[in-house]
Amino acid sequence: MFKALFIVVITLWVNILSFNTYAANKTNYGSALVNKITSIYDADTFKANIKGWPDIIGQKVSIRVNGVDAPEIRGKCQKEKNAARIAKLFTIKALRTAKTVELRNMRRGKYFRILADVYVDNRNLSDLLINSGLARPYDGGKRGGWCTF
């Protein structure tokens, strides 16, 4: 009896957690302006201070650029690592020279980062990276490799 009750409780708990995680990832939290770019990890991940947000949640916030897959700095091969450096330099220039950086359609992604459409001077950073051949479209599913020759 106790074992059956335990299994029911655990099953309900897992379902509740799964629903909450799904709902949190799908919630759109609107838009915000970036006050300052504090660091840039790679072409599609950076940290920023968000204008008007309390320090506890608005300082050095990790941002993942929505809709794009760029090569990884810690890639699986030298080709990917080299491509990642070039793509990162593109993002550095775009973010550091922009007069305005806006986060639109914000939501929580996996790894608890903010996932957002990032606009630099009203231009979509994802589109800029993709159109420059430095990244490819990404919908959140399985990513392709960058090491094929």
mmCIF file of N, CA and C in Angstrom:
data_model
loop_
_atom_site.group_PDB
_atom_site.id
_atom_site.type_symbol
_atom_site.label_atom_id
_atom_site.label_comp_id
_atom_site.label_asym_id
_atom_site.label_seq_id
_atom_site.Cartn_x
_atom_site.Cartn_y
_atom_site.Cartn_z
ATOM 1 N N MET A 1 0.821 -1.200 0.000
ATOM 2 C CA MET A 1 0.000 0.000 0.000
ATOM 3 C C MET A 1 0.861 1.259 0.000
ATOM 4 N N PHE A 2 1.843 1.284 0.922
ATOM 5 C CA PHE A 2 2.724 2.455 1.010
ATOM 6 C C PHE A 2 3.497 2.660 -0.293
ATOM 7 N N LYS A 3 3.959 1.563 -0.882
ATOM 8 C CA LYS A 3 4.721 1.645 -2.129
ATOM 9 C C LYS A 3 3.858 2.218 -3.257
ATOM 10 N N ALA A 4 2.627 1.777 -3.354
ATOM 11 C CA ALA A 4 1.713 2.269 -4.391
ATOM 12 C C ALA A 4 1.424 3.758 -4.205
ATOM 13 N N LEU A 5 1.189 4.157 -2.962
ATOM 14 C CA LEU A 5 0.949 5.567 -2.664
ATOM 15 C C LEU A 5 2.178 6.406 -2.996
ATOM 16 N N PHE A 6 3.336 5.890 -2.649
ATOM 17 C CA PHE A 6 4.596 6.581 -2.949
ATOM 18 C C PHE A 6 4.760 6.791 -4.459
ATOM 19 N N ILE A 7 4.455 5.772 -5.247
ATOM 20 C CA ILE A 7 4.572 5.861 -6.706
ATOM 21 C C ILE A 7 3.590 6.889 -7.264
ATOM 22 N N VAL A 8 2.373 6.917 -6.737
ATOM 23 C CA VAL A 8 1.380 7.894 -7.190
ATOM 24 C C VAL A 8 1.848 9.310 -6.872
ATOM 25 N N VAL A 9 2.339 9.528 -5.661
ATOM 26 C CA VAL A 9 2.808 10.856 -5.265
ATOM 27 C C VAL A 9 3.984 11.289 -6.132
ATOM 28 N N ILE A 10 4.940 10.428 -6.355
ATOM 29 C CA ILE A 10 6.101 10.756 -7.195
ATOM 30 C C ILE A 10 5.655 11.055 -8.622
ATOM 31 N N THR A 11 4.752 10.261 -9.161
ATOM 32 C CA THR A 11 4.249 10.481 -10.521
ATOM 33 C C THR A 11 3.568 11.842 -10.634
ATOM 34 N N LEU A 12 2.724 12.170 -9.668
ATOM 35 C CA LEU A 12 2.072 13.484 -9.675
ATOM 36 C C LEU A 12 3.095 14.608 -9.580
ATOM 37 N N TRP A 13 4.057 14.469 -8.719
ATOM 38 C CA TRP A 13 5.097 15.492 -8.528
ATOM 39 C C TRP A 13 5.887 15.717 -9.825
ATOM 40 N N VAL A 14 6.278 14.631 -10.491
ATOM 41 C CA VAL A 14 7.013 14.740 -11.759
ATOM 42 C C VAL A 14 6.158 15.432 -12.808
ATOM 43 N N ASN A 15 4.881 15.086 -12.877
ATOM 44 C CA ASN A 15 3.989 15.727 -13.848
ATOM 45 C C ASN A 15 3.821 17.212 -13.569
ATOM 46 N N ILE A 16 3.699 17.582 -12.308
ATOM 47 C CA ILE A 16 3.565 18.996 -11.948
ATOM 48 C C ILE A 16 4.833 19.757 -12.320
ATOM 49 N N LEU A 17 5.983 19.196 -11.982
ATOM 50 C CA LEU A 17 7.255 19.851 -12.326
ATOM 51 C C LEU A 17 7.432 19.970 -13.827
ATOM 52 N N SER A 18 7.087 18.931 -14.556
ATOM 53 C CA SER A 18 7.205 18.962 -16.016
ATOM 54 C C SER A 18 6.313 20.032 -16.614
ATOM 55 N N PHE A 19 5.075 20.135 -16.132
ATOM 56 C CA PHE A 19 4.158 21.150 -16.638
ATOM 57 C C PHE A 19 4.680 22.549 -16.329
ATOM 58 N N ASN A 20 5.149 22.779 -15.101
ATOM 59 C CA ASN A 20 5.669 24.093 -14.732
ATOM 60 C C ASN A 20 6.883 24.475 -15.561
ATOM 61 N N THR A 21 7.776 23.534 -15.817
ATOM 62 C CA THR A 21 8.948 23.810 -16.644
ATOM 63 C C THR A 21 8.516 24.139 -18.060
ATOM 64 N N TYR A 22 7.578 23.365 -18.602
ATOM 65 C CA TYR A 22 7.082 23.621 -19.949
ATOM 66 C C TYR A 22 6.419 24.988 -20.015
ATOM 67 N N ALA A 23 5.578 25.300 -19.055
ATOM 68 C CA ALA A 23 4.862 26.578 -19.056
ATOM 69 C C ALA A 23 5.835 27.740 -18.914
ATOM 70 N N ALA A 24 6.845 27.609 -18.067
ATOM 71 C CA ALA A 24 7.815 28.688 -17.876
ATOM 72 C C ALA A 24 8.593 28.947 -19.154
ATOM 73 N N ASN A 25 8.930 27.884 -19.883
ATOM 74 C CA ASN A 25 9.702 28.049 -21.117
ATOM 75 C C ASN A 25 8.880 28.685 -22.227
ATOM 76 N N LYS A 26 7.586 28.551 -22.186
ATOM 77 C CA LYS A 26 6.729 29.076 -23.236
ATOM 78 C C LYS A 26 6.201 30.468 -22.924
ATOM 79 N N THR A 27 6.359 30.943 -21.708
ATOM 80 C CA THR A 27 5.860 32.257 -21.326
ATOM 81 C C THR A 27 6.706 33.342 -21.963
ATOM 82 N N ASN A 28 6.064 34.322 -22.563
ATOM 83 C CA ASN A 28 6.763 35.459 -23.150
ATOM 84 C C ASN A 28 6.751 36.594 -22.136
ATOM 85 N N TYR A 29 7.934 37.059 -21.774
ATOM 86 C CA TYR A 29 8.051 38.113 -20.774
ATOM 87 C C TYR A 29 8.249 39.495 -21.382
ATOM 88 N N GLY A 30 7.950 39.645 -22.661
ATOM 89 C CA GLY A 30 7.998 40.956 -23.277
ATOM 90 C C GLY A 30 9.389 41.367 -23.743
ATOM 91 N N SER A 31 9.660 42.663 -23.627
ATOM 92 C CA SER A 31 10.900 43.242 -24.143
ATOM 93 C C SER A 31 11.599 44.051 -23.063
ATOM 94 N N ALA A 32 12.889 44.278 -23.290
ATOM 95 C CA ALA A 32 13.676 45.103 -22.371
ATOM 96 C C ALA A 32 14.862 45.676 -23.128
ATOM 97 N N LEU A 33 15.334 46.817 -22.660
ATOM 98 C CA LEU A 33 16.536 47.422 -23.224
ATOM 99 C C LEU A 33 17.748 47.035 -22.399
ATOM 100 N N VAL A 34 18.832 46.807 -23.088
ATOM 101 C CA VAL A 34 20.094 46.484 -22.428
ATOM 102 C C VAL A 34 20.810 47.786 -22.100
ATOM 103 N N ASN A 35 21.235 47.916 -20.858
ATOM 104 C CA ASN A 35 22.024 49.064 -20.414
ATOM 105 C C ASN A 35 23.485 48.923 -20.814
ATOM 106 N N LYS A 36 24.003 47.710 -20.616
ATOM 107 C CA LYS A 36 25.425 47.477 -20.829
ATOM 108 C C LYS A 36 25.663 45.999 -21.127
ATOM 109 N N ILE A 37 26.516 45.736 -22.093
ATOM 110 C CA ILE A 37 26.973 44.374 -22.354
ATOM 111 C C ILE A 37 28.146 44.141 -21.407
ATOM 112 N N THR A 38 28.053 43.133 -20.552
ATOM 113 C CA THR A 38 29.123 42.917 -19.573
ATOM 114 C C THR A 38 30.136 41.881 -20.032
ATOM 115 N N SER A 39 29.717 40.913 -20.843
ATOM 116 C CA SER A 39 30.660 39.944 -21.414
ATOM 117 C C SER A 39 29.992 39.241 -22.586
ATOM 118 N N ILE A 40 30.831 38.725 -23.478
ATOM 119 C CA ILE A 40 30.331 37.994 -24.643
ATOM 120 C C ILE A 40 31.077 36.667 -24.688
ATOM 121 N N TYR A 41 30.338 35.578 -24.532
ATOM 122 C CA TYR A 41 30.965 34.260 -24.494
ATOM 123 C C TYR A 41 31.224 33.739 -25.911
ATOM 124 N N ASP A 42 30.196 33.753 -26.730
ATOM 125 C CA ASP A 42 30.334 33.328 -28.121
ATOM 126 C C ASP A 42 29.319 34.086 -28.961
ATOM 127 N N ALA A 43 29.107 33.668 -30.191
ATOM 128 C CA ALA A 43 28.251 34.432 -31.098
ATOM 129 C C ALA A 43 26.797 34.489 -30.666
ATOM 130 N N ASP A 44 26.349 33.514 -29.870
ATOM 131 C CA ASP A 44 24.935 33.503 -29.497
ATOM 132 C C ASP A 44 24.685 33.508 -27.991
ATOM 133 N N THR A 45 25.699 33.847 -27.200
ATOM 134 C CA THR A 45 25.536 33.903 -25.745
ATOM 135 C C THR A 45 26.358 35.059 -25.179
ATOM 136 N N PHE A 46 25.687 35.894 -24.383
ATOM 137 C CA PHE A 46 26.386 37.014 -23.745
ATOM 138 C C PHE A 46 25.709 37.355 -22.432
ATOM 139 N N LYS A 47 26.352 38.214 -21.652
ATOM 140 C CA LYS A 47 25.774 38.698 -20.400
ATOM 141 C C LYS A 47 25.578 40.203 -20.503
ATOM 142 N N ALA A 48 24.513 40.677 -19.853
ATOM 143 C CA ALA A 48 24.170 42.095 -19.945
ATOM 144 C C ALA A 48 23.499 42.582 -18.678
ATOM 145 N N ASN A 49 23.525 43.898 -18.511
ATOM 146 C CA ASN A 49 22.733 44.573 -17.490
ATOM 147 C C ASN A 49 21.483 45.096 -18.184
ATOM 148 N N ILE A 50 20.324 44.844 -17.581
ATOM 149 C CA ILE A 50 19.069 45.219 -18.205
ATOM 150 C C ILE A 50 18.518 46.479 -17.547
ATOM 151 N N LYS A 51 18.229 47.452 -18.377
ATOM 152 C CA LYS A 51 17.749 48.760 -17.925
ATOM 153 C C LYS A 51 16.434 48.630 -17.152
ATOM 154 N N GLY A 52 16.422 49.239 -15.956
ATOM 155 C CA GLY A 52 15.208 49.295 -15.163
ATOM 156 C C GLY A 52 14.918 48.057 -14.341
ATOM 157 N N TRP A 53 15.749 47.031 -14.418
ATOM 158 C CA TRP A 53 15.534 45.820 -13.636
ATOM 159 C C TRP A 53 16.334 45.905 -12.344
ATOM 160 N N PRO A 54 15.830 45.346 -11.261
ATOM 161 C CA PRO A 54 16.590 45.337 -10.005
ATOM 162 C C PRO A 54 17.912 44.588 -10.183
ATOM 163 N N ASP A 55 18.932 45.034 -9.468
ATOM 164 C CA ASP A 55 20.260 44.440 -9.594
ATOM 165 C C ASP A 55 20.263 42.923 -9.422
ATOM 166 N N ILE A 56 19.454 42.416 -8.517
ATOM 167 C CA ILE A 56 19.474 40.986 -8.217
ATOM 168 C C ILE A 56 19.080 40.127 -9.425
ATOM 169 N N ILE A 57 18.282 40.663 -10.332
ATOM 170 C CA ILE A 57 17.890 39.897 -11.521
ATOM 171 C C ILE A 57 18.290 40.571 -12.827
ATOM 172 N N GLY A 58 18.771 41.803 -12.759
ATOM 173 C CA GLY A 58 19.060 42.543 -13.983
ATOM 174 C C GLY A 58 20.526 42.824 -14.245
ATOM 175 N N GLN A 59 21.408 42.346 -13.386
ATOM 176 C CA GLN A 59 22.836 42.588 -13.576
ATOM 177 C C GLN A 59 23.539 41.297 -14.021
ATOM 178 N N LYS A 60 24.346 41.422 -15.063
ATOM 179 C CA LYS A 60 25.115 40.285 -15.590
ATOM 180 C C LYS A 60 24.224 39.078 -15.875
ATOM 181 N N VAL A 61 23.115 39.342 -16.527
ATOM 182 C CA VAL A 61 22.138 38.315 -16.876
ATOM 183 C C VAL A 61 22.613 37.590 -18.129
ATOM 184 N N SER A 62 22.572 36.280 -18.100
ATOM 185 C CA SER A 62 22.977 35.483 -19.257
ATOM 186 C C SER A 62 21.855 35.479 -20.299
ATOM 187 N N ILE A 63 22.219 35.836 -21.525
ATOM 188 C CA ILE A 63 21.266 35.933 -22.636
ATOM 189 C C ILE A 63 21.673 34.948 -23.723
ATOM 190 N N ARG A 64 20.718 34.184 -24.221
ATOM 191 C CA ARG A 64 20.928 33.294 -25.355
ATOM 192 C C ARG A 64 20.136 33.858 -26.515
ATOM 193 N N VAL A 65 20.784 34.088 -27.642
ATOM 194 C CA VAL A 65 20.141 34.655 -28.829
ATOM 195 C C VAL A 65 19.209 33.593 -29.432
ATOM 196 N N ASN A 66 17.952 33.945 -29.569
ATOM 197 C CA ASN A 66 16.936 33.030 -30.085
ATOM 198 C C ASN A 66 17.076 32.838 -31.597
ATOM 199 N N GLY A 67 16.785 31.619 -32.031
ATOM 200 C CA GLY A 67 16.648 31.345 -33.459
ATOM 201 C C GLY A 67 17.933 31.122 -34.219
ATOM 202 N N VAL A 68 19.039 30.925 -33.505
ATOM 203 C CA VAL A 68 20.316 30.775 -34.197
ATOM 204 C C VAL A 68 21.189 29.746 -33.490
ATOM 205 N N ASP A 69 21.937 29.001 -34.288
ATOM 206 C CA ASP A 69 22.941 28.077 -33.776
ATOM 207 C C ASP A 69 24.276 28.506 -34.368
ATOM 208 N N ALA A 70 25.184 28.917 -33.501
ATOM 209 C CA ALA A 70 26.515 29.323 -33.935
ATOM 210 C C ALA A 70 27.523 28.277 -33.474
ATOM 211 N N PRO A 71 28.664 28.201 -34.130
ATOM 212 C CA PRO A 71 29.699 27.254 -33.692
ATOM 213 C C PRO A 71 30.120 27.534 -32.248
ATOM 214 N N GLU A 72 30.549 26.477 -31.568
ATOM 215 C CA GLU A 72 30.901 26.574 -30.153
ATOM 216 C C GLU A 72 32.390 26.868 -29.964
ATOM 217 N N ILE A 73 32.694 27.748 -29.011
ATOM 218 C CA ILE A 73 34.078 28.082 -28.673
ATOM 219 C C ILE A 73 34.838 26.816 -28.249
ATOM 220 N N ARG A 74 34.175 25.954 -27.516
ATOM 221 C CA ARG A 74 34.769 24.679 -27.091
ATOM 222 C C ARG A 74 34.308 23.575 -28.024
ATOM 223 N N GLY A 75 34.407 23.825 -29.316
ATOM 224 C CA GLY A 75 33.911 22.905 -30.327
ATOM 225 C C GLY A 75 34.603 21.565 -30.340
ATOM 226 N N LYS A 76 34.054 20.678 -31.160
ATOM 227 C CA LYS A 76 34.560 19.314 -31.240
ATOM 228 C C LYS A 76 35.758 19.158 -32.175
ATOM 229 N N CYS A 77 36.013 20.168 -32.985
ATOM 230 C CA CYS A 77 37.155 20.107 -33.897
ATOM 231 C C CYS A 77 37.717 21.517 -34.079
ATOM 232 N N GLN A 78 38.889 21.596 -34.653
ATOM 233 C CA GLN A 78 39.526 22.896 -34.842
ATOM 234 C C GLN A 78 38.740 23.776 -35.810
ATOM 235 N N LYS A 79 38.122 23.158 -36.803
ATOM 236 C CA LYS A 79 37.303 23.920 -37.765
ATOM 237 C C LYS A 79 36.173 24.656 -37.041
ATOM 238 N N GLU A 80 35.496 23.968 -36.124
ATOM 239 C CA GLU A 80 34.411 24.594 -35.375
ATOM 240 C C GLU A 80 34.943 25.705 -34.470
ATOM 241 N N LYS A 81 36.054 25.464 -33.800
ATOM 242 C CA LYS A 81 36.636 26.469 -32.902
ATOM 243 C C LYS A 81 37.032 27.728 -33.674
ATOM 244 N N ASN A 82 37.622 27.556 -34.859
ATOM 245 C CA ASN A 82 37.994 28.714 -35.686
ATOM 246 C C ASN A 82 36.758 29.483 -36.145
ATOM 247 N N ALA A 83 35.728 28.745 -36.581
ATOM 248 C CA ALA A 83 34.475 29.389 -37.007
ATOM 249 C C ALA A 83 33.816 30.121 -35.834
ATOM 250 N N ALA A 84 33.924 29.542 -34.634
ATOM 251 C CA ALA A 84 33.341 30.167 -33.444
ATOM 252 C C ALA A 84 34.024 31.494 -33.129
ATOM 253 N N ARG A 85 35.340 31.555 -33.284
ATOM 254 C CA ARG A 85 36.061 32.808 -33.016
ATOM 255 C C ARG A 85 35.624 33.909 -33.987
ATOM 256 N N ILE A 86 35.482 33.548 -35.257
ATOM 257 C CA ILE A 86 35.066 34.526 -36.265
ATOM 258 C C ILE A 86 33.639 35.013 -35.979
ATOM 259 N N ALA A 87 32.741 34.077 -35.666
ATOM 260 C CA ALA A 87 31.357 34.447 -35.357
ATOM 261 C C ALA A 87 31.287 35.298 -34.093
ATOM 262 N N LYS A 88 32.099 34.964 -33.100
ATOM 263 C CA LYS A 88 32.124 35.746 -31.861
ATOM 264 C C LYS A 88 32.578 37.176 -32.141
ATOM 265 N N LEU A 89 33.600 37.347 -32.965
ATOM 266 C CA LEU A 89 34.070 38.694 -33.311
ATOM 267 C C LEU A 89 32.965 39.506 -33.977
ATOM 268 N N PHE A 90 32.168 38.851 -34.820
ATOM 269 C CA PHE A 90 31.033 39.513 -35.465
ATOM 270 C C PHE A 90 30.041 40.016 -34.409
ATOM 271 N N THR A 91 29.709 39.145 -33.458
ATOM 272 C CA THR A 91 28.765 39.518 -32.399
ATOM 273 C C THR A 91 29.342 40.606 -31.505
ATOM 274 N N ILE A 92 30.616 40.508 -31.180
ATOM 275 C CA ILE A 92 31.259 41.550 -30.370
ATOM 276 C C ILE A 92 31.101 42.905 -31.041
ATOM 277 N N LYS A 93 31.418 42.957 -32.325
ATOM 278 C CA LYS A 93 31.315 44.231 -33.053
ATOM 279 C C LYS A 93 29.869 44.727 -33.077
ATOM 280 N N ALA A 94 28.935 43.822 -33.353
ATOM 281 C CA ALA A 94 27.517 44.213 -33.432
ATOM 282 C C ALA A 94 27.016 44.752 -32.094
ATOM 283 N N LEU A 95 27.326 44.060 -31.004
ATOM 284 C CA LEU A 95 26.826 44.473 -29.695
ATOM 285 C C LEU A 95 27.545 45.706 -29.153
ATOM 286 N N ARG A 96 28.853 45.769 -29.332
ATOM 287 C CA ARG A 96 29.634 46.863 -28.748
ATOM 288 C C ARG A 96 29.461 48.184 -29.508
ATOM 289 N N THR A 97 29.117 48.128 -30.787
ATOM 290 C CA THR A 97 28.960 49.371 -31.555
ATOM 291 C C THR A 97 27.509 49.831 -31.658
ATOM 292 N N ALA A 98 26.585 48.998 -31.209
ATOM 293 C CA ALA A 98 25.162 49.348 -31.305
ATOM 294 C C ALA A 98 24.809 50.498 -30.368
ATOM 295 N N LYS A 99 23.941 51.369 -30.851
ATOM 296 C CA LYS A 99 23.414 52.441 -29.996
ATOM 297 C C LYS A 99 22.353 51.883 -29.060
ATOM 298 N N THR A 100 21.569 50.917 -29.547
ATOM 299 C CA THR A 100 20.576 50.259 -28.702
ATOM 300 C C THR A 100 20.627 48.752 -28.919
ATOM 301 N N VAL A 101 20.504 48.026 -27.810
ATOM 302 C CA VAL A 101 20.365 46.569 -27.850
ATOM 303 C C VAL A 101 19.068 46.259 -27.119
ATOM 304 N N GLU A 102 18.162 45.615 -27.829
ATOM 305 C CA GLU A 102 16.854 45.311 -27.255
ATOM 306 C C GLU A 102 16.631 43.807 -27.243
ATOM 307 N N LEU A 103 16.057 43.328 -26.155
ATOM 308 C CA LEU A 103 15.676 41.929 -26.019
ATOM 309 C C LEU A 103 14.169 41.863 -26.206
ATOM 310 N N ARG A 104 13.730 41.126 -27.215
ATOM 311 C CA ARG A 104 12.294 40.996 -27.496
ATOM 312 C C ARG A 104 11.879 39.543 -27.320
ATOM 313 N N ASN A 105 10.605 39.360 -27.017
ATOM 314 C CA ASN A 105 10.044 38.013 -26.864
ATOM 315 C C ASN A 105 10.858 37.173 -25.884
ATOM 316 N N MET A 106 11.161 37.747 -24.744
ATOM 317 C CA MET A 106 11.999 37.073 -23.760
ATOM 318 C C MET A 106 11.250 35.933 -23.088
ATOM 319 N N ARG A 107 11.981 34.866 -22.836
ATOM 320 C CA ARG A 107 11.484 33.734 -22.059
ATOM 321 C C ARG A 107 12.688 33.004 -21.472
ATOM 322 N N ARG A 108 12.449 32.067 -20.595
ATOM 323 C CA ARG A 108 13.529 31.280 -20.012
ATOM 324 C C ARG A 108 13.822 30.101 -20.913
ATOM 325 N N GLY A 109 15.081 29.898 -21.192
ATOM 326 C CA GLY A 109 15.507 28.739 -21.951
ATOM 327 C C GLY A 109 16.066 27.694 -21.017
ATOM 328 N N LYS A 110 16.540 26.604 -21.591
ATOM 329 C CA LYS A 110 17.200 25.629 -20.737
ATOM 330 C C LYS A 110 18.473 26.276 -20.202
ATOM 331 N N TYR A 111 18.994 25.772 -19.159
ATOM 332 C CA TYR A 111 20.140 26.332 -18.437
ATOM 333 C C TYR A 111 19.786 27.660 -17.762
ATOM 334 N N PHE A 112 18.493 27.990 -17.664
ATOM 335 C CA PHE A 112 17.960 29.156 -16.951
ATOM 336 C C PHE A 112 18.402 30.501 -17.544
ATOM 337 N N ARG A 113 18.949 30.498 -18.750
ATOM 338 C CA ARG A 113 19.285 31.762 -19.402
ATOM 339 C C ARG A 113 18.020 32.402 -19.948
ATOM 340 N N ILE A 114 18.113 33.702 -20.209
ATOM 341 C CA ILE A 114 17.028 34.367 -20.926
ATOM 342 C C ILE A 114 17.233 34.080 -22.406
ATOM 343 N N LEU A 115 16.217 33.583 -23.035
ATOM 344 C CA LEU A 115 16.213 33.342 -24.474
ATOM 345 C C LEU A 115 15.442 34.491 -25.089
ATOM 346 N N ALA A 116 16.047 35.213 -26.029
ATOM 347 C CA ALA A 116 15.388 36.409 -26.565
ATOM 348 C C ALA A 116 15.779 36.643 -28.014
ATOM 349 N N ASP A 117 14.866 37.313 -28.730
ATOM 350 C CA ASP A 117 15.224 37.861 -30.035
ATOM 351 C C ASP A 117 16.029 39.117 -29.723
ATOM 352 N N VAL A 118 17.272 39.147 -30.161
ATOM 353 C CA VAL A 118 18.164 40.260 -29.842
ATOM 354 C C VAL A 118 18.233 41.187 -31.053
ATOM 355 N N TYR A 119 17.919 42.452 -30.796
ATOM 356 C CA TYR A 119 17.952 43.451 -31.855
ATOM 357 C C TYR A 119 19.031 44.480 -31.551
ATOM 358 N N VAL A 120 19.934 44.679 -32.513
ATOM 359 C CA VAL A 120 20.973 45.704 -32.407
ATOM 360 C C VAL A 120 20.603 46.801 -33.396
ATOM 361 N N ASP A 121 20.312 47.979 -32.867
ATOM 362 C CA ASP A 121 19.854 49.094 -33.700
ATOM 363 C C ASP A 121 18.727 48.665 -34.642
ATOM 364 N N ASN A 122 17.740 47.961 -34.077
ATOM 365 C CA ASN A 122 16.549 47.476 -34.787
ATOM 366 C C ASN A 122 16.827 46.433 -35.860
ATOM 367 N N ARG A 123 17.985 45.796 -35.811
ATOM 368 C CA ARG A 123 18.295 44.691 -36.734
ATOM 369 C C ARG A 123 18.434 43.413 -35.919
ATOM 370 N N ASN A 124 17.795 42.350 -36.381
ATOM 371 C CA ASN A 124 17.799 41.078 -35.678
ATOM 372 C C ASN A 124 19.183 40.439 -35.759
ATOM 373 N N LEU A 125 19.813 40.218 -34.602
ATOM 374 C CA LEU A 125 21.160 39.640 -34.561
ATOM 375 C C LEU A 125 21.191 38.240 -35.162
ATOM 376 N N SER A 126 20.156 37.458 -34.946
ATOM 377 C CA SER A 126 20.097 36.116 -35.547
ATOM 378 C C SER A 126 20.181 36.201 -37.063
ATOM 379 N N ASP A 127 19.379 37.084 -37.642
ATOM 380 C CA ASP A 127 19.379 37.244 -39.104
ATOM 381 C C ASP A 127 20.747 37.714 -39.597
ATOM 382 N N LEU A 128 21.356 38.635 -38.865
ATOM 383 C CA LEU A 128 22.678 39.137 -39.271
ATOM 384 C C LEU A 128 23.712 38.011 -39.281
ATOM 385 N N LEU A 129 23.699 37.175 -38.256
ATOM 386 C CA LEU A 129 24.642 36.049 -38.185
ATOM 387 C C LEU A 129 24.380 35.035 -39.293
ATOM 388 N N ILE A 130 23.122 34.707 -39.495
ATOM 389 C CA ILE A 130 22.770 33.717 -40.523
ATOM 390 C C ILE A 130 23.094 34.245 -41.912
ATOM 391 N N ASN A 131 22.709 35.486 -42.204
ATOM 392 C CA ASN A 131 22.960 36.061 -43.527
ATOM 393 C C ASN A 131 24.440 36.259 -43.815
ATOM 394 N N SER A 132 25.245 36.327 -42.774
ATOM 395 C CA SER A 132 26.699 36.447 -42.944
ATOM 396 C C SER A 132 27.371 35.080 -43.053
ATOM 397 N N GLY A 133 26.599 34.009 -42.953
ATOM 398 C CA GLY A 133 27.143 32.663 -43.052
ATOM 399 C C GLY A 133 27.886 32.210 -41.803
ATOM 400 N N LEU A 134 27.666 32.885 -40.686
ATOM 401 C CA LEU A 134 28.388 32.574 -39.454
ATOM 402 C C LEU A 134 27.590 31.697 -38.497
ATOM 403 N N ALA A 135 26.334 31.463 -38.820
ATOM 404 C CA ALA A 135 25.452 30.653 -37.984
ATOM 405 C C ALA A 135 24.343 30.111 -38.871
ATOM 406 N N ARG A 136 23.510 29.281 -38.280
ATOM 407 C CA ARG A 136 22.379 28.731 -39.030
ATOM 408 C C ARG A 136 21.122 28.800 -38.171
ATOM 409 N N PRO A 137 19.962 28.744 -38.811
ATOM 410 C CA PRO A 137 18.713 28.799 -38.048
ATOM 411 C C PRO A 137 18.631 27.642 -37.060
ATOM 412 N N TYR A 138 17.998 27.904 -35.918
ATOM 413 C CA TYR A 138 17.858 26.894 -34.875
ATOM 414 C C TYR A 138 16.504 27.052 -34.205
ATOM 415 N N ASP A 139 15.772 25.938 -34.087
ATOM 416 C CA ASP A 139 14.421 25.982 -33.506
ATOM 417 C C ASP A 139 14.330 25.314 -32.142
ATOM 418 N N GLY A 140 15.471 25.000 -31.541
ATOM 419 C CA GLY A 140 15.469 24.386 -30.218
ATOM 420 C C GLY A 140 15.591 22.876 -30.246
ATOM 421 N N GLY A 141 15.578 22.280 -31.421
ATOM 422 C CA GLY A 141 15.700 20.822 -31.524
ATOM 423 C C GLY A 141 17.154 20.377 -31.526
ATOM 424 N N LYS A 142 17.395 19.258 -32.158
ATOM 425 C CA LYS A 142 18.747 18.715 -32.237
ATOM 426 C C LYS A 142 19.591 19.578 -33.169
ATOM 427 N N ARG A 143 20.779 19.923 -32.689
ATOM 428 C CA ARG A 143 21.672 20.761 -33.493
ATOM 429 C C ARG A 143 22.582 19.887 -34.337
ATOM 430 N N GLY A 144 22.921 20.402 -35.510
ATOM 431 C CA GLY A 144 23.850 19.707 -36.376
ATOM 432 C C GLY A 144 25.283 19.993 -35.979
ATOM 433 N N GLY A 145 26.205 19.217 -36.466
ATOM 434 C CA GLY A 145 27.610 19.431 -36.156
ATOM 435 C C GLY A 145 28.242 20.474 -37.064
ATOM 436 N N TRP A 146 29.375 20.962 -36.648
ATOM 437 C CA TRP A 146 30.122 21.959 -37.417
ATOM 438 C C TRP A 146 31.445 21.393 -37.950
ATOM 439 N N CYS A 147 31.675 20.110 -37.770
ATOM 440 C CA CYS A 147 32.983 19.538 -38.084
ATOM 441 C C CYS A 147 33.027 18.755 -39.388
ATOM 442 N N THR A 148 31.950 18.713 -40.152
ATOM 443 C CA THR A 148 31.972 17.970 -41.401
ATOM 444 C C THR A 148 32.787 18.741 -42.436
ATOM 445 N N PHE A 149 33.447 18.011 -43.266
ATOM 446 C CA PHE A 149 34.329 18.656 -44.267
ATOM 447 C C PHE A 149 33.783 18.533 -45.644
#
